[in-house]
PDB file of C-alpha atoms in Angstrom:
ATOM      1  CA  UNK A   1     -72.183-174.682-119.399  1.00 38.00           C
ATOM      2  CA  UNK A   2     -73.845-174.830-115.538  1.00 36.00           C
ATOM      3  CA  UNK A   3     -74.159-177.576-113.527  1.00 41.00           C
ATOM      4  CA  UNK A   4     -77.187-177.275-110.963  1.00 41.00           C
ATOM      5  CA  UNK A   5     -77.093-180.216-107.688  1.00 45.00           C
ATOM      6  CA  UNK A   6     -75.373-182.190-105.298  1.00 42.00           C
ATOM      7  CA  UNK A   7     -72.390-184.592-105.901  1.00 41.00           C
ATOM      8  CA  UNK A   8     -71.765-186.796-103.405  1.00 38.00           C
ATOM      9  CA  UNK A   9     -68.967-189.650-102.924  1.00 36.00           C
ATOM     10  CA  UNK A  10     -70.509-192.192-104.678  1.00 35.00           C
ATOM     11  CA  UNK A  11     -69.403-192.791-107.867  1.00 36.00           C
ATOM     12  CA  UNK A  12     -71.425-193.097-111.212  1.00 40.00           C
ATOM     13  CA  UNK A  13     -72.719-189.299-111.495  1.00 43.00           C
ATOM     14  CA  UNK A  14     -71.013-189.786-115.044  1.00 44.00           C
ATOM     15  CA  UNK A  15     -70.724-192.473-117.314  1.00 42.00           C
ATOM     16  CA  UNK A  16     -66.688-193.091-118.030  1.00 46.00           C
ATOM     17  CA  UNK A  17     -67.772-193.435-122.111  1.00 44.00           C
ATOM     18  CA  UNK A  18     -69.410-190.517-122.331  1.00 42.00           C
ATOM     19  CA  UNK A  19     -66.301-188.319-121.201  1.00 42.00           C
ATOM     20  CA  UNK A  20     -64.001-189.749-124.338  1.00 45.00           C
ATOM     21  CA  UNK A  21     -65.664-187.706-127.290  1.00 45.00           C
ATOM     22  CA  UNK A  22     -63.164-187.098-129.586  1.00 46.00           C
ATOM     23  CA  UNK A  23     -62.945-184.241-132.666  1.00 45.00           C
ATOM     24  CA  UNK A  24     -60.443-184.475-135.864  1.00 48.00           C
ATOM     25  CA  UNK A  25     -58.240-182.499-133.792  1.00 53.00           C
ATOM     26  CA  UNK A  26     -58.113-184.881-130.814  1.00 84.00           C
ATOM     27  CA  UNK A  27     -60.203-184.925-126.764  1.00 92.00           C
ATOM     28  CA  UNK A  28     -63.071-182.267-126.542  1.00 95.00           C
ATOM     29  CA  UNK A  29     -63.353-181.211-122.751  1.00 97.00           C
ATOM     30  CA  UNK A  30     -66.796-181.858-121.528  1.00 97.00           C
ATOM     31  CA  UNK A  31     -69.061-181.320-118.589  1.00 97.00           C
ATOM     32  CA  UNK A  32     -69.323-184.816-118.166  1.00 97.00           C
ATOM     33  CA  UNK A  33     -65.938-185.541-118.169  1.00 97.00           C
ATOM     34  CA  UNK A  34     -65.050-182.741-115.587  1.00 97.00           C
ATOM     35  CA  UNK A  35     -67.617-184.758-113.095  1.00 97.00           C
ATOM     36  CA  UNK A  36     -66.563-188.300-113.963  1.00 97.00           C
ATOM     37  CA  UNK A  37     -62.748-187.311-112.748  1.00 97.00           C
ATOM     38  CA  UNK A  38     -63.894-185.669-109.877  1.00 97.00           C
ATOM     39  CA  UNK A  39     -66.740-188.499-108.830  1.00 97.00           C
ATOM     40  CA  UNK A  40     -63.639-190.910-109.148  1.00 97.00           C
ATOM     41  CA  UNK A  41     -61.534-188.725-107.233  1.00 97.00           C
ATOM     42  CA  UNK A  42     -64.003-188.138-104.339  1.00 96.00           C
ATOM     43  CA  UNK A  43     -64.775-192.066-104.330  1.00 95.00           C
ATOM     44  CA  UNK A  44     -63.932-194.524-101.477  1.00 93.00           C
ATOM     45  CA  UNK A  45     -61.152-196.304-103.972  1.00 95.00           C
ATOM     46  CA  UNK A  46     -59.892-192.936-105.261  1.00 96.00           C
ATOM     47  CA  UNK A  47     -56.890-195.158-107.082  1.00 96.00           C
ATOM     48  CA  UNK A  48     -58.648-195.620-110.332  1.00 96.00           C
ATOM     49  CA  UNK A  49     -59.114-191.859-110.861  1.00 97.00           C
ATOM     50  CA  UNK A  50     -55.336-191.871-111.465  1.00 97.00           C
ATOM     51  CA  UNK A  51     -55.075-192.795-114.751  1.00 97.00           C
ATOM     52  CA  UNK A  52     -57.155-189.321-115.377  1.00 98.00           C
ATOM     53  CA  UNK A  53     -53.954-187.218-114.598  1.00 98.00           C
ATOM     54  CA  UNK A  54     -51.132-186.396-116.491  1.00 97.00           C
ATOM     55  CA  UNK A  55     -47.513-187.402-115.461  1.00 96.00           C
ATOM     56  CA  UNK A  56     -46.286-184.163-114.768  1.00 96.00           C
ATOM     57  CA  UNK A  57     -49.398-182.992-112.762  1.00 98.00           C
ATOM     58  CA  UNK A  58     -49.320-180.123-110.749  1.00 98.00           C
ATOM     59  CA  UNK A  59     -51.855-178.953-108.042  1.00 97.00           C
ATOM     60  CA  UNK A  60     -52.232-175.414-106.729  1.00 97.00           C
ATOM     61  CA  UNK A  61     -53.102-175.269-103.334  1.00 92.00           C
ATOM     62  CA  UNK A  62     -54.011-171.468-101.089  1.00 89.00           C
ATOM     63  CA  UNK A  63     -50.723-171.788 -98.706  1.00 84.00           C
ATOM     64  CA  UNK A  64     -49.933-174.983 -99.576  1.00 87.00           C
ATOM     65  CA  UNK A  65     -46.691-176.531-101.456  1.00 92.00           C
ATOM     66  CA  UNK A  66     -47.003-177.308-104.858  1.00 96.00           C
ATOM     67  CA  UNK A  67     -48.727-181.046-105.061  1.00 96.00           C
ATOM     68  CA  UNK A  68     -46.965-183.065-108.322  1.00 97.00           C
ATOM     69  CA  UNK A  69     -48.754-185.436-109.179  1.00 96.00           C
ATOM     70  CA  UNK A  70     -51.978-187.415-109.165  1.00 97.00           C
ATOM     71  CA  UNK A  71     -51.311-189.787-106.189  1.00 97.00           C
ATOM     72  CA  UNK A  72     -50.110-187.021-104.322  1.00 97.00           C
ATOM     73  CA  UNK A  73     -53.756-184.891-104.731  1.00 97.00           C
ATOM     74  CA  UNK A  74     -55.560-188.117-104.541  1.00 97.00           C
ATOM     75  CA  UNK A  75     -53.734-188.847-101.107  1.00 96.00           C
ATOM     76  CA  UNK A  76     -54.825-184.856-100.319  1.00 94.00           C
ATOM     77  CA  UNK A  77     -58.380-185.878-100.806  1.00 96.00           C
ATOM     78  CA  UNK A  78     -58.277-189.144 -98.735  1.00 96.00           C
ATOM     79  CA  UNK A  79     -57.263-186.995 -95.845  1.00 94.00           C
ATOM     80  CA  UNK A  80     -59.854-184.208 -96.533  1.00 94.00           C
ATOM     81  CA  UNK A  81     -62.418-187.071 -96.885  1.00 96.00           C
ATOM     82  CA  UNK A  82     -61.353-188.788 -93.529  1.00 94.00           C
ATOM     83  CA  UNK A  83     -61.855-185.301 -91.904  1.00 95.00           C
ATOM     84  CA  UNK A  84     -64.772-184.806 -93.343  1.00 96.00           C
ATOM     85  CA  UNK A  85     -66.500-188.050 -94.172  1.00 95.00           C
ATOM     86  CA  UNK A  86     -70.265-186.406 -94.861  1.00 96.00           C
ATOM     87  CA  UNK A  87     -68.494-184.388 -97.546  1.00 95.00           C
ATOM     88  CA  UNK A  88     -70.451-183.035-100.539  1.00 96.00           C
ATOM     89  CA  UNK A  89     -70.225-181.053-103.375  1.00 96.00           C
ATOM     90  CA  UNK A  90     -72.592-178.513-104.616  1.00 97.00           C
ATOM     91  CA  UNK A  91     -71.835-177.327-108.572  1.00 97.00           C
ATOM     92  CA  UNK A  92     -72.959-173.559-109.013  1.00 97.00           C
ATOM     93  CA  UNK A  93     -70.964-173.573-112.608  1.00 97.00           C
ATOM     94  CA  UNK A  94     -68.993-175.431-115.084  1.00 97.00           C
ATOM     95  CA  UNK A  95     -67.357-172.808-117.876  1.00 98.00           C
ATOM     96  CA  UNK A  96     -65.838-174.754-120.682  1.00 97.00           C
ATOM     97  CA  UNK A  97     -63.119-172.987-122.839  1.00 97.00           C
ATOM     98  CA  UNK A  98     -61.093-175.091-124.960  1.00 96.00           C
ATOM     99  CA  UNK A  99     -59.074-178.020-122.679  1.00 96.00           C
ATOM    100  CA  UNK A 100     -59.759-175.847-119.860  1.00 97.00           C
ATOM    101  CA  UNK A 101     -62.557-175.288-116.974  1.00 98.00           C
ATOM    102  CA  UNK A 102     -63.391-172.595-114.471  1.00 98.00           C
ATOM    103  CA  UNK A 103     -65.968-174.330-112.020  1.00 98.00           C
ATOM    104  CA  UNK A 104     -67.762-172.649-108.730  1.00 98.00           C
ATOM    105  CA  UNK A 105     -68.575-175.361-106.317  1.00 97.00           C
ATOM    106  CA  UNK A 106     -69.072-175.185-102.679  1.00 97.00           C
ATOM    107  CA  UNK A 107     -68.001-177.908-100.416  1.00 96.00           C
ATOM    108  CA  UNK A 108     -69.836-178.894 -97.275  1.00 96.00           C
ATOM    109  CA  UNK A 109     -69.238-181.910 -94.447  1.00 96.00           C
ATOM    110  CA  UNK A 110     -69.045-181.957 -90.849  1.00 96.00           C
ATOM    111  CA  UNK A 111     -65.386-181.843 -89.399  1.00 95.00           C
ATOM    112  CA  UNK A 112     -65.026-185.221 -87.714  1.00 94.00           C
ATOM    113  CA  UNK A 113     -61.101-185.419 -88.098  1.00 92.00           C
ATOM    114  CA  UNK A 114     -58.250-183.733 -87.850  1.00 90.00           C
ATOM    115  CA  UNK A 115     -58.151-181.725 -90.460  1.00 87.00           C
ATOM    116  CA  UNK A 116     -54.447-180.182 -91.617  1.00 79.00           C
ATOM    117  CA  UNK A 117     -53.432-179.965 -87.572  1.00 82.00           C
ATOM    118  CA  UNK A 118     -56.606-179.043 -86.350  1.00 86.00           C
ATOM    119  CA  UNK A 119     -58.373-181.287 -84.292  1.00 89.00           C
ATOM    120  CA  UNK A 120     -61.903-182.395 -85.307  1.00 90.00           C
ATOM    121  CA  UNK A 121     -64.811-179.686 -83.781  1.00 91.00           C
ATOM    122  CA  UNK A 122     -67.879-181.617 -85.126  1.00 92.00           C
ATOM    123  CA  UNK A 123     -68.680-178.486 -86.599  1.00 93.00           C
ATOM    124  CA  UNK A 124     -70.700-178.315 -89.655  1.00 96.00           C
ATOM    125  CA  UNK A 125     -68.519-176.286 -92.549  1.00 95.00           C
ATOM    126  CA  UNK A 126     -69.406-175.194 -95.530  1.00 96.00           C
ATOM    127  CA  UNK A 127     -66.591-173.550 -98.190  1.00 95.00           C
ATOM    128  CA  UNK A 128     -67.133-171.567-101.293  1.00 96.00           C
ATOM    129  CA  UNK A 129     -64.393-172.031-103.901  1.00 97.00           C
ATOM    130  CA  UNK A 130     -63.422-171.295-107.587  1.00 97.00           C
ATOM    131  CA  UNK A 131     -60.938-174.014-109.324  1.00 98.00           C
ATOM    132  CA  UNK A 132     -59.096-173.847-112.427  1.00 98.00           C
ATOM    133  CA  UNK A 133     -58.577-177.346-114.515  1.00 98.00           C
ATOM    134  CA  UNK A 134     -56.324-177.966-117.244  1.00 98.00           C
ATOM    135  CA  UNK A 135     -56.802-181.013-119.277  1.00 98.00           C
ATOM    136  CA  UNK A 136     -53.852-182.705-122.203  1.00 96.00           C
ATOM    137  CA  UNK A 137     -55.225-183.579-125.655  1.00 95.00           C
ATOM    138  CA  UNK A 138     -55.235-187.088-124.193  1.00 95.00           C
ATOM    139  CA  UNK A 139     -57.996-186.201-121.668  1.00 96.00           C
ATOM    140  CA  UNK A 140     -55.542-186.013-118.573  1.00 97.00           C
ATOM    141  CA  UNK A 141     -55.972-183.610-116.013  1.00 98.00           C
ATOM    142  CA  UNK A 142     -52.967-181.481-115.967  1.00 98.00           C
ATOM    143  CA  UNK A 143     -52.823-178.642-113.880  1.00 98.00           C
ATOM    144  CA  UNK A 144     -55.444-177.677-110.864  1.00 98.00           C
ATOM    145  CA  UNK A 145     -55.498-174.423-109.193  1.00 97.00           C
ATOM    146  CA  UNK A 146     -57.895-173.205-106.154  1.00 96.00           C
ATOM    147  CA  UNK A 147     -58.918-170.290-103.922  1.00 95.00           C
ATOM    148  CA  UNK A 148     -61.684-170.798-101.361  1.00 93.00           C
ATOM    149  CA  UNK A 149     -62.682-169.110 -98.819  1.00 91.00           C
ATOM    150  CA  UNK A 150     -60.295-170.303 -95.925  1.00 87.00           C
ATOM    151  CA  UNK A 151     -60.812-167.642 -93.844  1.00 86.00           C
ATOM    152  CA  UNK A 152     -64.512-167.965 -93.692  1.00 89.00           C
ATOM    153  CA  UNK A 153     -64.074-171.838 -92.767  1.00 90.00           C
ATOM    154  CA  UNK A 154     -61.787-171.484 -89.960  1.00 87.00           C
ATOM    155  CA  UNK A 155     -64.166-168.837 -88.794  1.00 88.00           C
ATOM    156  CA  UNK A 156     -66.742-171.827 -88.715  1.00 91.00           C
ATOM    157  CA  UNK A 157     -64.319-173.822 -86.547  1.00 88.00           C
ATOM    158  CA  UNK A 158     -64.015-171.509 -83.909  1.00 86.00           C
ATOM    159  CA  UNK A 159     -60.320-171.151 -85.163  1.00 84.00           C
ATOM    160  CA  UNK A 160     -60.629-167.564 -86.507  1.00 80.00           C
ATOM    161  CA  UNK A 161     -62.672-164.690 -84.081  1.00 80.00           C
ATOM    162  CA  UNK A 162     -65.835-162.911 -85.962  1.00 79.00           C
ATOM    163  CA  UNK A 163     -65.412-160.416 -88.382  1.00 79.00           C
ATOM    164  CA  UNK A 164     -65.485-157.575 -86.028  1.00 80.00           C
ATOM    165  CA  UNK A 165     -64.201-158.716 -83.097  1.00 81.00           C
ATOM    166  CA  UNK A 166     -61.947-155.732 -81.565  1.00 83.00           C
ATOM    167  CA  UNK A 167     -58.078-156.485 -80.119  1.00 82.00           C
ATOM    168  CA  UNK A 168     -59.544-158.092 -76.378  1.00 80.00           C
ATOM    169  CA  UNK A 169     -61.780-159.782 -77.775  1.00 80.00           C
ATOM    170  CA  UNK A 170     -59.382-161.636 -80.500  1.00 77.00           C
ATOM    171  CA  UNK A 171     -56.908-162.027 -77.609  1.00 79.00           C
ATOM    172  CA  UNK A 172     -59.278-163.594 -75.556  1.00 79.00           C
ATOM    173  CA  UNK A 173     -60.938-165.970 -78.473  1.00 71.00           C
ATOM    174  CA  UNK A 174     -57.378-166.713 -79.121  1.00 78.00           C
ATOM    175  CA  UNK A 175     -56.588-167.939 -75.146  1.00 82.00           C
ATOM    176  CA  UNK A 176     -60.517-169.807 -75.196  1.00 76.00           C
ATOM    177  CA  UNK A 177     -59.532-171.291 -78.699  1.00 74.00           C
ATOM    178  CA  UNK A 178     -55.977-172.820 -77.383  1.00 80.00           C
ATOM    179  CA  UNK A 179     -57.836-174.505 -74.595  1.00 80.00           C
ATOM    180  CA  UNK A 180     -60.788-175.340 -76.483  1.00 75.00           C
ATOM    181  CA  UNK A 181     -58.362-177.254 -79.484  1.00 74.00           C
ATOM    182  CA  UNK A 182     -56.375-178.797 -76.820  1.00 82.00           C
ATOM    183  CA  UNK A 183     -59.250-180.527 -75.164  1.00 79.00           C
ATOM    184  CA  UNK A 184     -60.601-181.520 -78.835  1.00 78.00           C
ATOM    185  CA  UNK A 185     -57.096-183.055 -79.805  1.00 80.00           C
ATOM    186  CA  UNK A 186     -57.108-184.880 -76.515  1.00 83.00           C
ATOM    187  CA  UNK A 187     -60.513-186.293 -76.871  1.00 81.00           C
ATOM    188  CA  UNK A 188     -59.750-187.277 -80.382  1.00 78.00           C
ATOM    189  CA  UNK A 189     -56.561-189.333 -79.396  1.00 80.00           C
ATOM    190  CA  UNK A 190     -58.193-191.052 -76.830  1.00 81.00           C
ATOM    191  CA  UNK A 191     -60.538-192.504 -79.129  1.00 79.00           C
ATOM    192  CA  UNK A 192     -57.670-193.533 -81.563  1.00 77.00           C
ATOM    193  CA  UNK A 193     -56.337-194.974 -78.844  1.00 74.00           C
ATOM    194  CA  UNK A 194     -59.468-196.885 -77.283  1.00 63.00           C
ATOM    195  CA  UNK A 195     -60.129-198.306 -80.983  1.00 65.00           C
ATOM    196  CA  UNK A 196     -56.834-199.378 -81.721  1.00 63.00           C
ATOM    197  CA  UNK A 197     -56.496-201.197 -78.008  1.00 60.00           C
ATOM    198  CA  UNK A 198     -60.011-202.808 -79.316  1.00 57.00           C
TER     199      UNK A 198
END
């Protein structure tokens, strides 16, 4: 199955009733459910996508610890949303075997907040990435694995020197990169603190 479009943070792209068809032998994965959990999960109140993962929930993360849990994911997204509050998703692909799905989406936003230590570059990123979702016979997400292309976004941010770039010129991106995030992370906590004196 393919989905084709955009999917933004507004919720609704599918209809809660139409993920619930059932078989004689119990929850039939669908399409629409895959994009009603993740609407609810990308959504401004993110809480009522909870009830869509299983207790013993485990996320898979490139370089990451092992996320258990639903809240604990959801609570990953919030953050990813607050750094990137434009965020949306393109769908390339939705392959449906059994309870499980293999989808190719690509995420883009502008990087307005910090964003796992790094402090927000206003840059425009964009990030290619294949996920793996397990679902219960109940309907429950169970198990979420990921690899995107990391490298490629930290390139955007001015984190990570061009593909190419020979041993003086990755020293010296490295030394204009320190001072460059320094000044970002300074800027950005003056704001904070101008809005909370406000």
């Amino acid at each position: 199955m393919t989905a084709e479009g955009t999917l933004t943070n507004a919720t609704g792209a599918a209809s809660e009733e139409a993920s619930q068809q059932t078989s004689d032998s119990g929850f039939v994965l669908t399409e629409e459910h895959i994009l009603m959990v993740s609407d609810l999960s990308w959504s401004d109140d993110n809480s009522r996508a909870l009830p869509h993962y299983s207790p013993d929930y485990k996320c898979y993360l490139p370089g990451r610890p092992v996320l258990n849990g639903g809240q604990e994911f959801l609570d990953t997204l919030n953050l990813v949303k607050a750094a990137k509050p434009d965020v949306q998703i393109d769908w390339h692909d939705i392959l449906i075997e059994g309870n499980q799905a293999v989808l190719h989406v690509t995420f883009r936003g502008t990087h307005l907040g910090p964003l796992f230590g790094i402090p927000p570059t206003k840059r425009p990123l964009e990030i290619g990435e294949i996920i793996i979702e397990k679902y219960d016979d109940q309907g429950r997400m169970c198990e979420f694995r990921q690899e995107g292309d990391y490298a490629g976004m930290l390139t955007q941010m001015g984190i990570v020197p061009p593909p190419g770039t020979g041993p003086i010129g990755t020293l010296a991106h490295s030394i204009r990169t320190a001072i460059r995030l320094t000044r970002l992370d300074r800027e950005h906590r003056r704001k904070q603190g101008h809005r909370a004196a406000g």
